[in-house]
Amino acid sequence: MSTHSSASPDSPSPVPPDATDSPGDAANPRIASPVEVASPNEVARPAEITRPPAVPRPSGPADAAAVAVAVAGVPPPPWLRTLASQLGDTLVTGHTRPGPRAVDARRAAVLILFGAGPDGPDVLLLERAAELRSHASQPAFPGGAADATDIDRVDTALREAAEEVGLDPAGVEVLAVAPPLHLQASHYLVTPVLAWWHTPCAVAPVDLAETSFVSRVPLAELADPANRVMLRYAQSDLLSPAFQVHGMLVWGFTAGILDILLRLGGWERPWNHSAVVDHPPTRAVPAASPPPPPRRSPSTP
């Protein structure tokens, strides 16, 4: 986002108190819907998450996001047009469908931007700066809160992406605008905007105090079973999909949307749902050090 707000529209939303789903037990945790899960604690990326060795994370912010323009003016592939035509309200769940509570929610939008990268179709993600007071180090789609000068939510999504990563809106073709999702934790009404990057440009964090990392993540890596886990939230028995890609643990709202899109677009591959990562990460308790040996008095000559 382009402002240091205490809430992010790309954060997950908690289960509302009137949710009708019955909680699971410890042995059979309930699988959360993509956007109903939230942690009240803002946490940085778990240090112990191992990024896939085949996709090492670039060493610096400039290297992390400098993308060479290889192909310009590429039309959307048929699979993406089909995906856009089927989008409808597939991203809306019972917990995010706008109701009376959403009347005064703050409007926002996120840009789900697909492109033709060197390793096949990819999607643009960023990671928030570790110094932020909220959502520190959290991966997300470009996007943020609407401004009064925005014409519509497409304008919001493109403006925020330009402010965050330097995206040129002229190189983007919007294919679909999904119905807004009400994120109750942050009280945002977020509109997902699905688009095609027909003329890529170099992107990088515009403000390192806000965005630390930008990456074009191939869909093949997101779909790779080796990069998929379930995230377990310490505050409940809920599990939700997550991805370990490009040195990031992608979770919450962003991961939920990606999970749906991979399945809808036919990219999803069978993966191990029993691979669980704790959120926040479980910290190992160091073993107690053995007591020092008793000191002996110097021997008498």
Short mmCIF file of C-alpha atoms in Angstrom, two decimals:
data_model
loop_
_atom_site.label_atom_id
_atom_site.label_comp_id
_atom_site.label_asym_id
_atom_site.label_seq_id
_atom_site.Cartn_x
_atom_site.Cartn_y
_atom_site.Cartn_z
CA MET A 1 0.00 0.00 0.00
CA SER A 2 1.09 3.53 -0.46
CA THR A 3 0.29 4.61 3.09
CA HIS A 4 1.47 3.23 6.40
CA SER A 5 -1.97 2.31 7.69
CA SER A 6 -2.55 0.04 10.65
CA ALA A 7 -4.68 -2.32 8.56
CA SER A 8 -4.15 -3.80 5.16
CA PRO A 9 -6.78 -4.81 2.64
CA ASP A 10 -4.58 -7.77 1.74
CA SER A 11 -4.76 -9.24 5.23
CA PRO A 12 -6.93 -12.24 6.13
CA SER A 13 -10.22 -11.83 7.96
CA PRO A 14 -11.15 -13.64 11.17
CA VAL A 15 -14.07 -15.96 11.66
CA PRO A 16 -16.99 -13.73 12.69
CA PRO A 17 -18.60 -14.46 16.05
CA ASP A 18 -21.82 -15.52 14.38
CA ALA A 19 -20.15 -18.06 12.07
CA THR A 20 -22.23 -21.19 11.80
CA ASP A 21 -19.39 -23.57 11.07
CA SER A 22 -18.72 -25.93 13.94
CA PRO A 23 -15.13 -25.92 15.17
CA GLY A 24 -12.99 -28.95 14.53
CA ASP A 25 -11.07 -30.89 17.11
CA ALA A 26 -7.33 -31.18 17.49
CA ALA A 27 -7.17 -34.41 15.53
CA ASN A 28 -9.35 -33.12 12.69
CA PRO A 29 -8.81 -29.40 12.29
CA ARG A 30 -11.34 -27.55 10.17
CA ILE A 31 -10.08 -26.30 6.81
CA ALA A 32 -10.55 -22.56 6.67
CA SER A 33 -12.02 -20.75 3.70
CA PRO A 34 -9.33 -18.67 1.96
CA VAL A 35 -10.10 -15.31 3.52
CA GLU A 36 -11.70 -16.09 6.87
CA VAL A 37 -8.46 -16.75 8.74
CA ALA A 38 -6.53 -14.13 10.63
CA SER A 39 -3.93 -13.87 13.31
CA PRO A 40 -4.29 -10.98 15.75
CA ASN A 41 -0.51 -10.81 15.87
CA GLU A 42 1.46 -9.20 13.09
CA VAL A 43 4.48 -11.37 12.44
CA ALA A 44 7.50 -11.31 10.19
CA ARG A 45 8.27 -14.10 7.76
CA PRO A 46 9.19 -17.23 9.76
CA ALA A 47 12.97 -17.53 9.74
CA GLU A 48 12.93 -21.30 9.50
CA ILE A 49 10.92 -21.44 6.27
CA THR A 50 13.28 -22.91 3.71
CA ARG A 51 12.90 -21.42 0.27
CA PRO A 52 13.08 -23.84 -2.64
CA PRO A 53 16.75 -24.28 -3.62
CA ALA A 54 15.91 -23.97 -7.31
CA VAL A 55 14.58 -20.45 -6.84
CA PRO A 56 17.05 -18.58 -4.59
CA ARG A 57 15.92 -15.19 -3.47
CA PRO A 58 17.86 -12.27 -4.99
CA SER A 59 20.29 -10.63 -2.61
CA GLY A 60 19.13 -7.02 -2.77
CA PRO A 61 15.97 -5.00 -3.37
CA ALA A 62 17.12 -3.86 -6.81
CA ASP A 63 18.00 -7.39 -7.92
CA ALA A 64 14.82 -8.71 -6.37
CA ALA A 65 12.56 -6.73 -8.63
CA ALA A 66 14.46 -5.60 -11.72
CA VAL A 67 12.65 -7.46 -14.48
CA ALA A 68 13.98 -7.26 -18.03
CA VAL A 69 11.42 -6.54 -20.69
CA ALA A 70 11.65 -9.58 -22.95
CA VAL A 71 8.34 -9.51 -24.78
CA ALA A 72 6.07 -6.52 -25.47
CA GLY A 73 2.48 -6.34 -26.56
CA VAL A 74 1.68 -10.02 -25.97
CA PRO A 75 -2.09 -10.69 -26.02
CA PRO A 76 -3.70 -12.57 -23.12
CA PRO A 77 -3.42 -16.35 -23.53
CA PRO A 78 -6.67 -18.28 -24.03
CA TRP A 79 -6.42 -19.94 -20.61
CA LEU A 80 -6.40 -16.54 -18.88
CA ARG A 81 -9.36 -15.25 -20.88
CA THR A 82 -11.24 -18.41 -19.91
CA LEU A 83 -10.25 -17.90 -16.28
CA ALA A 84 -11.41 -14.28 -16.39
CA SER A 85 -14.75 -15.26 -17.93
CA GLN A 86 -15.34 -17.82 -15.17
CA LEU A 87 -14.26 -15.59 -12.29
CA GLY A 88 -17.72 -14.36 -11.31
CA ASP A 89 -18.13 -14.57 -7.56
CA THR A 90 -15.84 -17.58 -7.12
CA LEU A 91 -13.63 -15.61 -4.72
CA VAL A 92 -16.55 -14.70 -2.45
CA THR A 93 -17.25 -16.90 0.58
CA GLY A 94 -19.97 -16.82 3.17
CA HIS A 95 -17.66 -14.94 5.50
CA THR A 96 -16.61 -12.31 2.96
CA ARG A 97 -19.87 -11.67 1.16
CA PRO A 98 -20.73 -8.03 1.84
CA GLY A 99 -23.68 -7.53 4.18
CA PRO A 100 -24.96 -4.78 6.44
CA ARG A 101 -21.61 -4.64 8.24
CA ALA A 102 -19.84 -3.65 5.03
CA VAL A 103 -21.84 -0.48 4.46
CA ASP A 104 -19.22 1.78 6.01
CA ALA A 105 -16.19 -0.40 5.18
CA ARG A 106 -13.27 1.38 3.53
CA ARG A 107 -12.99 0.68 -0.18
CA ALA A 108 -9.83 -0.91 -1.54
CA ALA A 109 -8.55 -2.98 -4.46
CA VAL A 110 -5.77 -5.44 -5.25
CA LEU A 111 -4.19 -6.12 -8.64
CA ILE A 112 -3.83 -9.79 -9.59
CA LEU A 113 -1.43 -9.30 -12.49
CA PHE A 114 -0.47 -12.22 -14.72
CA GLY A 115 2.33 -12.01 -17.27
CA ALA A 116 4.46 -14.09 -19.64
CA GLY A 117 7.77 -14.52 -17.82
CA PRO A 118 10.95 -16.33 -18.80
CA ASP A 119 9.76 -19.38 -16.84
CA GLY A 120 6.22 -19.37 -18.15
CA PRO A 121 3.10 -17.57 -16.90
CA ASP A 122 3.66 -15.72 -13.65
CA VAL A 123 1.96 -13.43 -11.16
CA LEU A 124 3.30 -10.26 -9.53
CA LEU A 125 3.74 -10.31 -5.75
CA LEU A 126 5.39 -7.95 -3.30
CA GLU A 127 6.51 -8.26 0.29
CA ARG A 128 5.84 -5.56 2.84
CA ALA A 129 8.74 -4.03 4.74
CA ALA A 130 9.75 -5.66 8.00
CA GLU A 131 9.64 -2.29 9.78
CA LEU A 132 5.90 -1.74 9.26
CA ARG A 133 3.77 -1.68 12.37
CA SER A 134 1.27 -4.05 10.80
CA HIS A 135 1.58 -6.87 8.27
CA ALA A 136 5.37 -6.69 8.49
CA SER A 137 7.14 -8.89 5.92
CA GLN A 138 3.81 -10.18 4.64
CA PRO A 139 3.59 -11.07 0.93
CA ALA A 140 0.68 -9.54 -0.94
CA PHE A 141 -0.74 -8.50 -4.26
CA PRO A 142 -0.08 -4.85 -5.14
CA GLY A 143 -3.00 -2.78 -3.93
CA GLY A 144 -4.43 -0.65 -1.19
CA ALA A 145 -7.12 1.75 -0.08
CA ALA A 146 -9.07 3.88 -2.55
CA ASP A 147 -8.41 7.60 -2.87
CA ALA A 148 -11.10 10.18 -3.46
CA THR A 149 -9.57 10.90 -6.86
CA ASP A 150 -9.87 7.29 -8.07
CA ILE A 151 -12.45 6.83 -10.81
CA ASP A 152 -13.18 3.24 -9.78
CA ARG A 153 -11.52 0.23 -8.16
CA VAL A 154 -9.56 -0.56 -11.34
CA ASP A 155 -8.07 2.91 -11.01
CA THR A 156 -7.30 2.18 -7.36
CA ALA A 157 -5.51 -1.09 -8.13
CA LEU A 158 -3.41 0.37 -10.95
CA ARG A 159 -2.52 3.53 -9.02
CA GLU A 160 -1.44 1.56 -5.95
CA ALA A 161 0.68 -0.78 -8.08
CA ALA A 162 2.38 2.22 -9.69
CA GLU A 163 3.06 3.77 -6.28
CA GLU A 164 4.33 0.54 -4.72
CA VAL A 165 6.43 -1.07 -7.45
CA GLY A 166 6.60 1.44 -10.32
CA LEU A 167 4.20 -0.45 -12.59
CA ASP A 168 3.27 1.33 -15.84
CA PRO A 169 -0.55 1.05 -16.11
CA ALA A 170 -0.32 1.51 -19.88
CA GLY A 171 1.18 -1.98 -20.13
CA VAL A 172 -1.76 -3.64 -18.38
CA GLU A 173 -5.05 -4.97 -19.78
CA VAL A 174 -7.79 -5.48 -17.22
CA LEU A 175 -9.72 -8.69 -17.94
CA ALA A 176 -12.11 -9.02 -15.01
CA VAL A 177 -13.24 -7.25 -11.85
CA ALA A 178 -14.46 -9.62 -9.17
CA PRO A 179 -17.18 -8.73 -6.67
CA PRO A 180 -15.77 -7.03 -3.57
CA LEU A 181 -14.81 -9.06 -0.52
CA HIS A 182 -15.51 -7.79 2.99
CA LEU A 183 -12.46 -8.38 5.20
CA GLN A 184 -13.88 -8.03 8.66
CA ALA A 185 -10.58 -7.88 10.56
CA SER A 186 -9.47 -4.71 8.79
CA HIS A 187 -13.00 -3.59 7.79
CA TYR A 188 -12.05 -3.17 4.14
CA LEU A 189 -14.22 -3.88 1.13
CA VAL A 190 -11.61 -5.20 -1.29
CA THR A 191 -12.16 -5.54 -5.04
CA PRO A 192 -9.85 -8.06 -6.80
CA VAL A 193 -8.85 -6.85 -10.27
CA LEU A 194 -7.55 -9.56 -12.61
CA ALA A 195 -5.29 -8.28 -15.39
CA TRP A 196 -2.75 -9.24 -18.07
CA TRP A 197 0.70 -7.63 -18.32
CA HIS A 198 0.88 -7.33 -22.10
CA THR A 199 3.88 -4.97 -22.08
CA PRO A 200 6.05 -5.69 -19.02
CA CYS A 201 8.23 -3.04 -17.47
CA ALA A 202 10.95 -3.17 -14.83
CA VAL A 203 9.45 -3.11 -11.34
CA ALA A 204 11.08 -2.57 -7.95
CA PRO A 205 10.13 -1.28 -4.49
CA VAL A 206 9.41 2.43 -4.79
CA ASP A 207 9.65 3.02 -1.04
CA LEU A 208 11.79 0.55 0.91
CA ALA A 209 10.14 1.70 4.13
CA GLU A 210 6.94 0.17 2.80
CA THR A 211 7.86 -2.54 0.27
CA SER A 212 11.00 -4.63 0.66
CA PHE A 213 10.70 -7.10 -2.20
CA VAL A 214 8.97 -7.55 -5.56
CA SER A 215 8.89 -10.76 -7.55
CA ARG A 216 7.27 -12.33 -10.58
CA VAL A 217 6.39 -15.80 -9.30
CA PRO A 218 5.81 -18.48 -11.99
CA LEU A 219 2.49 -20.29 -11.72
CA ALA A 220 4.40 -23.57 -12.15
CA GLU A 221 6.25 -22.86 -8.90
CA LEU A 222 3.05 -21.99 -7.07
CA ALA A 223 1.50 -25.24 -8.32
CA ASP A 224 4.56 -27.34 -7.46
CA PRO A 225 3.51 -29.65 -4.59
CA ALA A 226 6.95 -29.18 -3.02
CA ASN A 227 6.15 -25.48 -2.50
CA ARG A 228 2.72 -25.95 -0.91
CA VAL A 229 1.88 -26.32 2.78
CA MET A 230 -1.02 -25.83 5.13
CA LEU A 231 -0.69 -23.01 7.66
CA ARG A 232 -1.89 -23.70 11.20
CA TYR A 233 -2.90 -20.70 13.29
CA ALA A 234 -1.93 -20.78 16.94
CA GLN A 235 -5.11 -18.99 18.01
CA SER A 236 -7.45 -21.67 16.63
CA ASP A 237 -7.62 -25.08 14.99
CA LEU A 238 -7.99 -23.62 11.51
CA LEU A 239 -5.76 -24.56 8.61
CA SER A 240 -5.39 -22.64 5.36
CA PRO A 241 -3.28 -23.00 2.19
CA ALA A 242 0.14 -21.34 1.96
CA PHE A 243 3.03 -21.24 -0.49
CA GLN A 244 6.82 -21.25 0.02
CA VAL A 245 8.20 -19.46 -3.03
CA HIS A 246 11.06 -17.04 -3.75
CA GLY A 247 12.03 -16.86 -0.10
CA MET A 248 8.50 -15.89 0.95
CA LEU A 249 5.82 -17.63 2.95
CA VAL A 250 2.67 -16.53 1.11
CA TRP A 251 -0.32 -16.92 3.43
CA GLY A 252 -3.69 -15.45 4.40
CA PHE A 253 -5.84 -13.56 1.90
CA THR A 254 -3.23 -13.65 -0.87
CA ALA A 255 -2.62 -17.39 -0.57
CA GLY A 256 -6.35 -18.08 -0.45
CA ILE A 257 -6.93 -16.20 -3.68
CA LEU A 258 -4.00 -17.93 -5.40
CA ASP A 259 -5.28 -21.31 -4.24
CA ILE A 260 -8.67 -20.65 -5.85
CA LEU A 261 -7.19 -19.30 -9.07
CA LEU A 262 -4.81 -22.25 -9.50
CA ARG A 263 -7.73 -24.63 -9.12
CA LEU A 264 -10.06 -22.62 -11.34
CA GLY A 265 -7.43 -22.25 -14.05
CA GLY A 266 -6.53 -25.95 -14.07
CA TRP A 267 -3.01 -25.40 -12.72
CA GLU A 268 -3.45 -27.15 -9.39
CA ARG A 269 -1.57 -30.42 -8.85
CA PRO A 270 -2.15 -32.93 -6.04
CA TRP A 271 -0.19 -31.87 -2.99
CA ASN A 272 0.36 -33.00 0.57
CA HIS A 273 -2.23 -31.30 2.78
CA SER A 274 -0.63 -32.87 5.84
CA ALA A 275 2.51 -30.70 5.50
CA VAL A 276 1.76 -28.11 8.19
CA VAL A 277 3.61 -24.92 9.15
CA ASP A 278 2.73 -23.10 12.36
CA HIS A 279 1.75 -19.44 12.39
CA PRO A 280 3.37 -17.78 14.20
CA PRO A 281 6.28 -20.20 13.89
CA THR A 282 6.88 -22.59 16.73
CA ARG A 283 10.03 -21.62 18.54
CA ALA A 284 12.15 -24.44 19.87
CA VAL A 285 12.87 -24.25 23.58
CA PRO A 286 16.62 -24.61 24.11
CA ALA A 287 17.61 -27.56 26.22
CA ALA A 288 18.79 -26.76 29.70
CA SER A 289 22.57 -26.60 30.00
CA PRO A 290 24.12 -29.19 32.29
CA PRO A 291 25.26 -27.78 35.63
CA PRO A 292 28.96 -26.90 35.77
CA PRO A 293 31.18 -29.39 37.59
CA PRO A 294 31.88 -28.54 41.25
CA ARG A 295 34.97 -26.49 41.80
CA ARG A 296 37.77 -28.25 43.63
CA SER A 297 40.03 -26.70 46.19
CA PRO A 298 43.64 -26.51 45.14
CA SER A 299 45.56 -29.53 46.30
CA THR A 300 47.86 -29.06 49.28
CA PRO A 301 51.55 -29.60 48.48
#
